[in-house]
Amino acid sequence: MAVDFARLDAAVMGAFREVEPILYGPRFEPDFAVPGIFDTCMVEVPGPGDGPPVLVARSTLAIRAEDLPPGYAPKPLDRVLIRDVTYDVTGAALPDAAGWILLQLGRVE
């Protein structure tokens, strides 16, 4: 039985889509709105020196490649505005086989 990925994507976006628009700001190009799934979780990282591990917040944004302007690929240092908070894309875009792209974000202070 074939999987209908368009139908599956629609169900996922219906369950997790941000109510607020996500404004994507490529460097040196016009901003655009894009739907996506924003998540923040706590991860353990090594502490300073020989200290114990510490917990830090890590934010990610998952977007569908088909929701981006034609030919555009996310890049490090692009900016994203979510819930009135600005984030930088901090690393390479991580695409998957189903057409989603995961972006690691860092909050801009």
mmCIF file of N, CA and C in Angstrom:
data_model
loop_
_atom_site.group_PDB
_atom_site.id
_atom_site.type_symbol
_atom_site.label_atom_id
_atom_site.label_comp_id
_atom_site.label_asym_id
_atom_site.label_seq_id
_atom_site.Cartn_x
_atom_site.Cartn_y
_atom_site.Cartn_z
ATOM 1 N N MET A 1 0.835 -1.176 0.000
ATOM 2 C CA MET A 1 0.000 0.000 0.000
ATOM 3 C C MET A 1 0.882 1.242 0.000
ATOM 4 N N ALA A 2 0.649 2.141 -0.922
ATOM 5 C CA ALA A 2 1.441 3.362 -1.039
ATOM 6 C C ALA A 2 1.035 4.367 0.038
ATOM 7 N N VAL A 3 2.003 5.129 0.518
ATOM 8 C CA VAL A 3 1.745 6.167 1.513
ATOM 9 C C VAL A 3 1.468 7.473 0.780
ATOM 10 N N ASP A 4 0.374 8.121 1.128
ATOM 11 C CA ASP A 4 0.020 9.413 0.544
ATOM 12 C C ASP A 4 0.666 10.503 1.404
ATOM 13 N N PHE A 5 1.893 10.914 1.031
ATOM 14 C CA PHE A 5 2.638 11.873 1.841
ATOM 15 C C PHE A 5 1.971 13.239 1.890
ATOM 16 N N ALA A 6 1.300 13.649 0.841
ATOM 17 C CA ALA A 6 0.605 14.939 0.859
ATOM 18 C C ALA A 6 -0.470 14.940 1.935
ATOM 19 N N ARG A 7 -1.204 13.850 2.031
ATOM 20 C CA ARG A 7 -2.259 13.738 3.049
ATOM 21 C C ARG A 7 -1.647 13.671 4.450
ATOM 22 N N LEU A 8 -0.549 12.927 4.586
ATOM 23 C CA LEU A 8 0.132 12.831 5.871
ATOM 24 C C LEU A 8 0.686 14.187 6.297
ATOM 25 N N ASP A 9 1.338 14.915 5.366
ATOM 26 C CA ASP A 9 1.847 16.248 5.676
ATOM 27 C C ASP A 9 0.727 17.179 6.126
ATOM 28 N N ALA A 10 -0.412 17.111 5.453
ATOM 29 C CA ALA A 10 -1.544 17.970 5.823
ATOM 30 C C ALA A 10 -2.007 17.665 7.242
ATOM 31 N N ALA A 11 -2.031 16.397 7.616
ATOM 32 C CA ALA A 11 -2.435 16.029 8.977
ATOM 33 C C ALA A 11 -1.428 16.528 10.011
ATOM 34 N N VAL A 12 -0.140 16.387 9.703
ATOM 35 C CA VAL A 12 0.901 16.858 10.619
ATOM 36 C C VAL A 12 0.807 18.370 10.782
ATOM 37 N N MET A 13 0.709 19.087 9.673
ATOM 38 C CA MET A 13 0.629 20.552 9.747
ATOM 39 C C MET A 13 -0.639 20.982 10.479
ATOM 40 N N GLY A 14 -1.732 20.277 10.289
ATOM 41 C CA GLY A 14 -2.958 20.610 10.992
ATOM 42 C C GLY A 14 -2.821 20.450 12.494
ATOM 43 N N ALA A 15 -2.029 19.469 12.910
ATOM 44 C CA ALA A 15 -1.850 19.216 14.336
ATOM 45 C C ALA A 15 -0.817 20.136 14.979
ATOM 46 N N PHE A 16 0.220 20.517 14.245
ATOM 47 C CA PHE A 16 1.336 21.230 14.852
ATOM 48 C C PHE A 16 1.605 22.630 14.319
ATOM 49 N N ARG A 17 0.928 23.062 13.288
ATOM 50 C CA ARG A 17 1.244 24.362 12.687
ATOM 51 C C ARG A 17 1.103 25.491 13.708
ATOM 52 N N GLU A 18 2.028 26.420 13.647
ATOM 53 C CA GLU A 18 1.945 27.596 14.497
ATOM 54 C C GLU A 18 0.768 28.451 14.050
ATOM 55 N N VAL A 19 0.001 28.963 15.017
ATOM 56 C CA VAL A 19 -1.108 29.848 14.686
ATOM 57 C C VAL A 19 -0.555 31.154 14.137
ATOM 58 N N GLU A 20 0.514 31.654 14.756
ATOM 59 C CA GLU A 20 1.155 32.878 14.287
ATOM 60 C C GLU A 20 1.939 32.583 13.014
ATOM 61 N N PRO A 21 1.973 33.524 12.099
ATOM 62 C CA PRO A 21 2.791 33.287 10.899
ATOM 63 C C PRO A 21 4.281 33.288 11.265
ATOM 64 N N ILE A 22 5.033 32.448 10.594
ATOM 65 C CA ILE A 22 6.483 32.412 10.754
ATOM 66 C C ILE A 22 7.050 33.231 9.604
ATOM 67 N N LEU A 23 7.818 34.249 9.935
ATOM 68 C CA LEU A 23 8.409 35.115 8.920
ATOM 69 C C LEU A 23 9.857 34.696 8.725
ATOM 70 N N TYR A 24 10.179 34.270 7.512
ATOM 71 C CA TYR A 24 11.519 33.795 7.196
ATOM 72 C C TYR A 24 12.268 34.908 6.493
ATOM 73 N N GLY A 25 13.467 35.227 6.988
ATOM 74 C CA GLY A 25 14.252 36.324 6.433
ATOM 75 C C GLY A 25 15.584 35.871 5.891
ATOM 76 N N PRO A 26 15.632 35.495 4.605
ATOM 77 C CA PRO A 26 16.923 35.123 4.018
ATOM 78 C C PRO A 26 17.869 36.324 3.993
ATOM 79 N N ARG A 27 19.145 36.069 4.123
ATOM 80 C CA ARG A 27 20.118 37.165 4.039
ATOM 81 C C ARG A 27 20.101 37.743 2.635
ATOM 82 N N PHE A 28 19.978 39.056 2.556
ATOM 83 C CA PHE A 28 20.055 39.799 1.295
ATOM 84 C C PHE A 28 18.916 39.504 0.326
ATOM 85 N N GLU A 29 17.804 38.934 0.830
ATOM 86 C CA GLU A 29 16.635 38.669 -0.009
ATOM 87 C C GLU A 29 15.385 39.075 0.763
ATOM 88 N N PRO A 30 14.249 39.279 0.073
ATOM 89 C CA PRO A 30 13.026 39.674 0.772
ATOM 90 C C PRO A 30 12.518 38.582 1.720
ATOM 91 N N ASP A 31 11.901 39.025 2.830
ATOM 92 C CA ASP A 31 11.283 38.099 3.775
ATOM 93 C C ASP A 31 10.048 37.463 3.153
ATOM 94 N N PHE A 32 9.662 36.286 3.673
ATOM 95 C CA PHE A 32 8.432 35.631 3.234
ATOM 96 C C PHE A 32 7.846 34.837 4.395
ATOM 97 N N ALA A 33 6.537 34.639 4.367
ATOM 98 C CA ALA A 33 5.860 33.833 5.380
ATOM 99 C C ALA A 33 5.926 32.369 4.979
ATOM 100 N N VAL A 34 6.085 31.515 5.970
ATOM 101 C CA VAL A 34 6.157 30.070 5.710
ATOM 102 C C VAL A 34 5.519 29.336 6.893
ATOM 103 N N PRO A 35 4.709 28.313 6.626
ATOM 104 C CA PRO A 35 4.202 27.506 7.742
ATOM 105 C C PRO A 35 5.281 26.549 8.213
ATOM 106 N N GLY A 36 5.253 26.216 9.481
ATOM 107 C CA GLY A 36 6.247 25.295 9.988
ATOM 108 C C GLY A 36 5.909 24.810 11.378
ATOM 109 N N ILE A 37 6.760 23.935 11.885
ATOM 110 C CA ILE A 37 6.599 23.380 13.229
ATOM 111 C C ILE A 37 7.793 23.845 14.051
ATOM 112 N N PHE A 38 7.528 24.681 15.046
ATOM 113 C CA PHE A 38 8.551 25.234 15.924
ATOM 114 C C PHE A 38 8.578 24.408 17.202
ATOM 115 N N ASP A 39 9.773 24.077 17.672
ATOM 116 C CA ASP A 39 9.889 23.295 18.899
ATOM 117 C C ASP A 39 11.110 23.761 19.680
ATOM 118 N N THR A 40 10.976 23.768 20.992
ATOM 119 C CA THR A 40 12.105 24.030 21.881
ATOM 120 C C THR A 40 12.169 22.900 22.890
ATOM 121 N N CYS A 41 13.339 22.335 23.070
ATOM 122 C CA CYS A 41 13.509 21.261 24.043
ATOM 123 C C CYS A 41 14.790 21.525 24.830
ATOM 124 N N MET A 42 14.932 20.823 25.912
ATOM 125 C CA MET A 42 16.128 20.936 26.744
ATOM 126 C C MET A 42 17.067 19.773 26.400
ATOM 127 N N VAL A 43 18.351 20.093 26.215
ATOM 128 C CA VAL A 43 19.354 19.061 25.949
ATOM 129 C C VAL A 43 20.516 19.236 26.920
ATOM 130 N N GLU A 44 21.173 18.136 27.232
ATOM 131 C CA GLU A 44 22.305 18.154 28.138
ATOM 132 C C GLU A 44 23.587 18.340 27.340
ATOM 133 N N VAL A 45 24.413 19.305 27.762
ATOM 134 C CA VAL A 45 25.698 19.548 27.115
ATOM 135 C C VAL A 45 26.788 19.524 28.186
ATOM 136 N N PRO A 46 28.034 19.272 27.789
ATOM 137 C CA PRO A 46 29.106 19.266 28.784
ATOM 138 C C PRO A 46 29.213 20.624 29.481
ATOM 139 N N GLY A 47 29.465 20.581 30.775
ATOM 140 C CA GLY A 47 29.636 21.811 31.544
ATOM 141 C C GLY A 47 31.008 22.413 31.315
ATOM 142 N N PRO A 48 31.224 23.618 31.817
ATOM 143 C CA PRO A 48 32.534 24.259 31.640
ATOM 144 C C PRO A 48 33.626 23.506 32.401
ATOM 145 N N GLY A 49 34.791 23.400 31.771
ATOM 146 C CA GLY A 49 35.919 22.724 32.418
ATOM 147 C C GLY A 49 35.570 21.287 32.753
ATOM 148 N N ASP A 50 35.823 20.917 33.983
ATOM 149 C CA ASP A 50 35.501 19.563 34.446
ATOM 150 C C ASP A 50 34.167 19.533 35.180
ATOM 151 N N GLY A 51 33.366 20.577 35.025
ATOM 152 C CA GLY A 51 32.095 20.671 35.732
ATOM 153 C C GLY A 51 31.068 19.685 35.218
ATOM 154 N N PRO A 52 29.967 19.595 35.937
ATOM 155 C CA PRO A 52 28.909 18.666 35.529
ATOM 156 C C PRO A 52 28.196 19.160 34.275
ATOM 157 N N PRO A 53 27.486 18.269 33.594
ATOM 158 C CA PRO A 53 26.714 18.679 32.421
ATOM 159 C C PRO A 53 25.641 19.698 32.815
ATOM 160 N N VAL A 54 25.252 20.521 31.859
ATOM 161 C CA VAL A 54 24.205 21.517 32.090
ATOM 162 C C VAL A 54 23.111 21.345 31.033
ATOM 163 N N LEU A 55 21.914 21.802 31.355
ATOM 164 C CA LEU A 55 20.798 21.768 30.414
ATOM 165 C C LEU A 55 20.696 23.106 29.706
ATOM 166 N N VAL A 56 20.530 23.061 28.386
ATOM 167 C CA VAL A 56 20.329 24.277 27.600
ATOM 168 C C VAL A 56 19.136 24.080 26.674
ATOM 169 N N ALA A 57 18.466 25.171 26.350
ATOM 170 C CA ALA A 57 17.322 25.111 25.431
ATOM 171 C C ALA A 57 17.836 25.078 23.999
ATOM 172 N N ARG A 58 17.262 24.199 23.187
ATOM 173 C CA ARG A 58 17.570 24.120 21.756
ATOM 174 C C ARG A 58 16.266 24.282 20.989
ATOM 175 N N SER A 59 16.255 25.195 20.047
ATOM 176 C CA SER A 59 15.054 25.433 19.249
ATOM 177 C C SER A 59 15.270 24.947 17.827
ATOM 178 N N THR A 60 14.205 24.389 17.247
ATOM 179 C CA THR A 60 14.251 23.926 15.866
ATOM 180 C C THR A 60 12.993 24.380 15.139
ATOM 181 N N LEU A 61 13.102 24.461 13.834
ATOM 182 C CA LEU A 61 11.973 24.754 12.973
ATOM 183 C C LEU A 61 11.979 23.741 11.845
ATOM 184 N N ALA A 62 10.853 23.040 11.687
ATOM 185 C CA ALA A 62 10.692 22.102 10.574
ATOM 186 C C ALA A 62 9.766 22.749 9.554
ATOM 187 N N ILE A 63 10.221 22.809 8.306
ATOM 188 C CA ILE A 63 9.424 23.381 7.221
ATOM 189 C C ILE A 63 9.447 22.414 6.043
ATOM 190 N N ARG A 64 8.439 22.528 5.198
ATOM 191 C CA ARG A 64 8.409 21.691 3.999
ATOM 192 C C ARG A 64 9.114 22.425 2.864
ATOM 193 N N ALA A 65 9.941 21.722 2.132
ATOM 194 C CA ALA A 65 10.670 22.321 1.014
ATOM 195 C C ALA A 65 9.709 22.938 0.007
ATOM 196 N N GLU A 66 8.540 22.323 -0.200
ATOM 197 C CA GLU A 66 7.581 22.842 -1.180
ATOM 198 C C GLU A 66 6.954 24.166 -0.762
ATOM 199 N N ASP A 67 7.069 24.550 0.522
ATOM 200 C CA ASP A 67 6.527 25.822 0.988
ATOM 201 C C ASP A 67 7.506 26.981 0.797
ATOM 202 N N LEU A 68 8.726 26.688 0.383
ATOM 203 C CA LEU A 68 9.731 27.727 0.153
ATOM 204 C C LEU A 68 9.595 28.276 -1.269
ATOM 205 N N PRO A 69 10.074 29.509 -1.491
ATOM 206 C CA PRO A 69 10.061 30.031 -2.863
ATOM 207 C C PRO A 69 10.855 29.105 -3.793
ATOM 208 N N PRO A 70 10.478 29.026 -5.047
ATOM 209 C CA PRO A 70 11.178 28.138 -5.990
ATOM 210 C C PRO A 70 12.685 28.384 -6.008
ATOM 211 N N GLY A 71 13.443 27.310 -5.871
ATOM 212 C CA GLY A 71 14.894 27.389 -5.935
ATOM 213 C C GLY A 71 15.579 27.855 -4.665
ATOM 214 N N TYR A 72 14.816 28.215 -3.615
ATOM 215 C CA TYR A 72 15.445 28.717 -2.390
ATOM 216 C C TYR A 72 15.805 27.568 -1.459
ATOM 217 N N ALA A 73 16.997 27.623 -0.882
ATOM 218 C CA ALA A 73 17.435 26.657 0.127
ATOM 219 C C ALA A 73 17.868 27.432 1.367
ATOM 220 N N PRO A 74 17.364 27.078 2.547
ATOM 221 C CA PRO A 74 17.765 27.775 3.776
ATOM 222 C C PRO A 74 19.271 27.688 3.996
ATOM 223 N N LYS A 75 19.813 28.754 4.590
ATOM 224 C CA LYS A 75 21.251 28.845 4.823
ATOM 225 C C LYS A 75 21.521 29.336 6.241
ATOM 226 N N PRO A 76 22.693 29.007 6.788
ATOM 227 C CA PRO A 76 23.071 29.571 8.082
ATOM 228 C C PRO A 76 23.043 31.100 8.032
ATOM 229 N N LEU A 77 22.664 31.690 9.134
ATOM 230 C CA LEU A 77 22.543 33.137 9.345
ATOM 231 C C LEU A 77 21.279 33.747 8.735
ATOM 232 N N ASP A 78 20.415 32.932 8.099
ATOM 233 C CA ASP A 78 19.082 33.431 7.774
ATOM 234 C C ASP A 78 18.402 33.737 9.103
ATOM 235 N N ARG A 79 17.386 34.592 9.077
ATOM 236 C CA ARG A 79 16.660 34.943 10.299
ATOM 237 C C ARG A 79 15.225 34.473 10.210
ATOM 238 N N VAL A 80 14.666 34.119 11.372
ATOM 239 C CA VAL A 80 13.297 33.651 11.465
ATOM 240 C C VAL A 80 12.621 34.402 12.611
ATOM 241 N N LEU A 81 11.426 34.915 12.364
ATOM 242 C CA LEU A 81 10.656 35.592 13.409
ATOM 243 C C LEU A 81 9.476 34.703 13.777
ATOM 244 N N ILE A 82 9.456 34.235 15.026
ATOM 245 C CA ILE A 82 8.408 33.351 15.523
ATOM 246 C C ILE A 82 7.927 33.902 16.857
ATOM 247 N N ARG A 83 6.626 34.181 16.969
ATOM 248 C CA ARG A 83 6.043 34.679 18.226
ATOM 249 C C ARG A 83 6.781 35.907 18.734
ATOM 250 N N ASP A 84 7.103 36.821 17.837
ATOM 251 C CA ASP A 84 7.798 38.071 18.159
ATOM 252 C C ASP A 84 9.211 37.867 18.708
ATOM 253 N N VAL A 85 9.811 36.708 18.472
ATOM 254 C CA VAL A 85 11.189 36.437 18.873
ATOM 255 C C VAL A 85 11.980 36.126 17.613
ATOM 256 N N THR A 86 13.157 36.722 17.500
ATOM 257 C CA THR A 86 14.007 36.522 16.327
ATOM 258 C C THR A 86 15.048 35.444 16.615
ATOM 259 N N TYR A 87 15.204 34.545 15.648
ATOM 260 C CA TYR A 87 16.187 33.461 15.729
ATOM 261 C C TYR A 87 17.059 33.494 14.481
ATOM 262 N N ASP A 88 18.319 33.082 14.624
ATOM 263 C CA ASP A 88 19.210 32.834 13.490
ATOM 264 C C ASP A 88 19.201 31.349 13.184
ATOM 265 N N VAL A 89 19.294 31.001 11.915
ATOM 266 C CA VAL A 89 19.565 29.617 11.535
ATOM 267 C C VAL A 89 21.042 29.403 11.840
ATOM 268 N N THR A 90 21.340 28.423 12.701
ATOM 269 C CA THR A 90 22.708 28.296 13.214
ATOM 270 C C THR A 90 23.556 27.241 12.520
ATOM 271 N N GLY A 91 22.965 26.455 11.652
ATOM 272 C CA GLY A 91 23.750 25.416 10.978
ATOM 273 C C GLY A 91 23.146 25.083 9.632
ATOM 274 N N ALA A 92 23.700 24.072 9.020
ATOM 275 C CA ALA A 92 23.211 23.645 7.711
ATOM 276 C C ALA A 92 21.786 23.102 7.837
ATOM 277 N N ALA A 93 20.995 23.323 6.803
ATOM 278 C CA ALA A 93 19.641 22.769 6.743
ATOM 279 C C ALA A 93 19.749 21.246 6.647
ATOM 280 N N LEU A 94 18.853 20.554 7.367
ATOM 281 C CA LEU A 94 18.877 19.094 7.389
ATOM 282 C C LEU A 94 17.625 18.553 6.711
ATOM 283 N N PRO A 95 17.694 18.289 5.392
ATOM 284 C CA PRO A 95 16.520 17.772 4.685
ATOM 285 C C PRO A 95 16.325 16.278 4.962
ATOM 286 N N ASP A 96 15.066 15.831 4.855
ATOM 287 C CA ASP A 96 14.809 14.400 4.971
ATOM 288 C C ASP A 96 14.212 13.881 3.666
ATOM 289 N N ALA A 97 13.948 12.594 3.604
ATOM 290 C CA ALA A 97 13.468 11.970 2.373
ATOM 291 C C ALA A 97 12.007 12.266 2.085
ATOM 292 N N ALA A 98 11.279 12.835 3.058
ATOM 293 C CA ALA A 98 9.850 13.109 2.877
ATOM 294 C C ALA A 98 9.576 14.563 2.493
ATOM 295 N N GLY A 99 10.613 15.361 2.248
ATOM 296 C CA GLY A 99 10.419 16.736 1.812
ATOM 297 C C GLY A 99 10.428 17.776 2.917
ATOM 298 N N TRP A 100 10.759 17.378 4.140
ATOM 299 C CA TRP A 100 10.857 18.316 5.257
ATOM 300 C C TRP A 100 12.301 18.763 5.419
ATOM 301 N N ILE A 101 12.487 19.964 5.962
ATOM 302 C CA ILE A 101 13.814 20.506 6.252
ATOM 303 C C ILE A 101 13.818 20.924 7.715
ATOM 304 N N LEU A 102 14.800 20.433 8.485
ATOM 305 C CA LEU A 102 14.936 20.803 9.891
ATOM 306 C C LEU A 102 16.014 21.858 10.015
ATOM 307 N N LEU A 103 15.678 22.946 10.698
ATOM 308 C CA LEU A 103 16.618 24.044 10.913
ATOM 309 C C LEU A 103 16.904 24.183 12.405
ATOM 310 N N GLN A 104 18.173 24.221 12.754
ATOM 311 C CA GLN A 104 18.574 24.500 14.129
ATOM 312 C C GLN A 104 18.588 26.020 14.301
ATOM 313 N N LEU A 105 18.003 26.503 15.390
ATOM 314 C CA LEU A 105 17.864 27.935 15.598
ATOM 315 C C LEU A 105 18.580 28.387 16.853
ATOM 316 N N GLY A 106 19.084 29.612 16.833
ATOM 317 C CA GLY A 106 19.651 30.254 18.006
ATOM 318 C C GLY A 106 18.961 31.595 18.212
ATOM 319 N N ARG A 107 18.510 31.844 19.428
ATOM 320 C CA ARG A 107 17.789 33.083 19.739
ATOM 321 C C ARG A 107 18.726 34.275 19.617
ATOM 322 N N VAL A 108 18.243 35.326 18.947
ATOM 323 C CA VAL A 108 19.003 36.558 18.805
ATOM 324 C C VAL A 108 18.655 37.464 19.979
ATOM 325 N N GLU A 109 19.651 37.857 20.724
ATOM 326 C CA GLU A 109 19.412 38.703 21.905
ATOM 327 C C GLU A 109 19.511 40.161 21.545
#
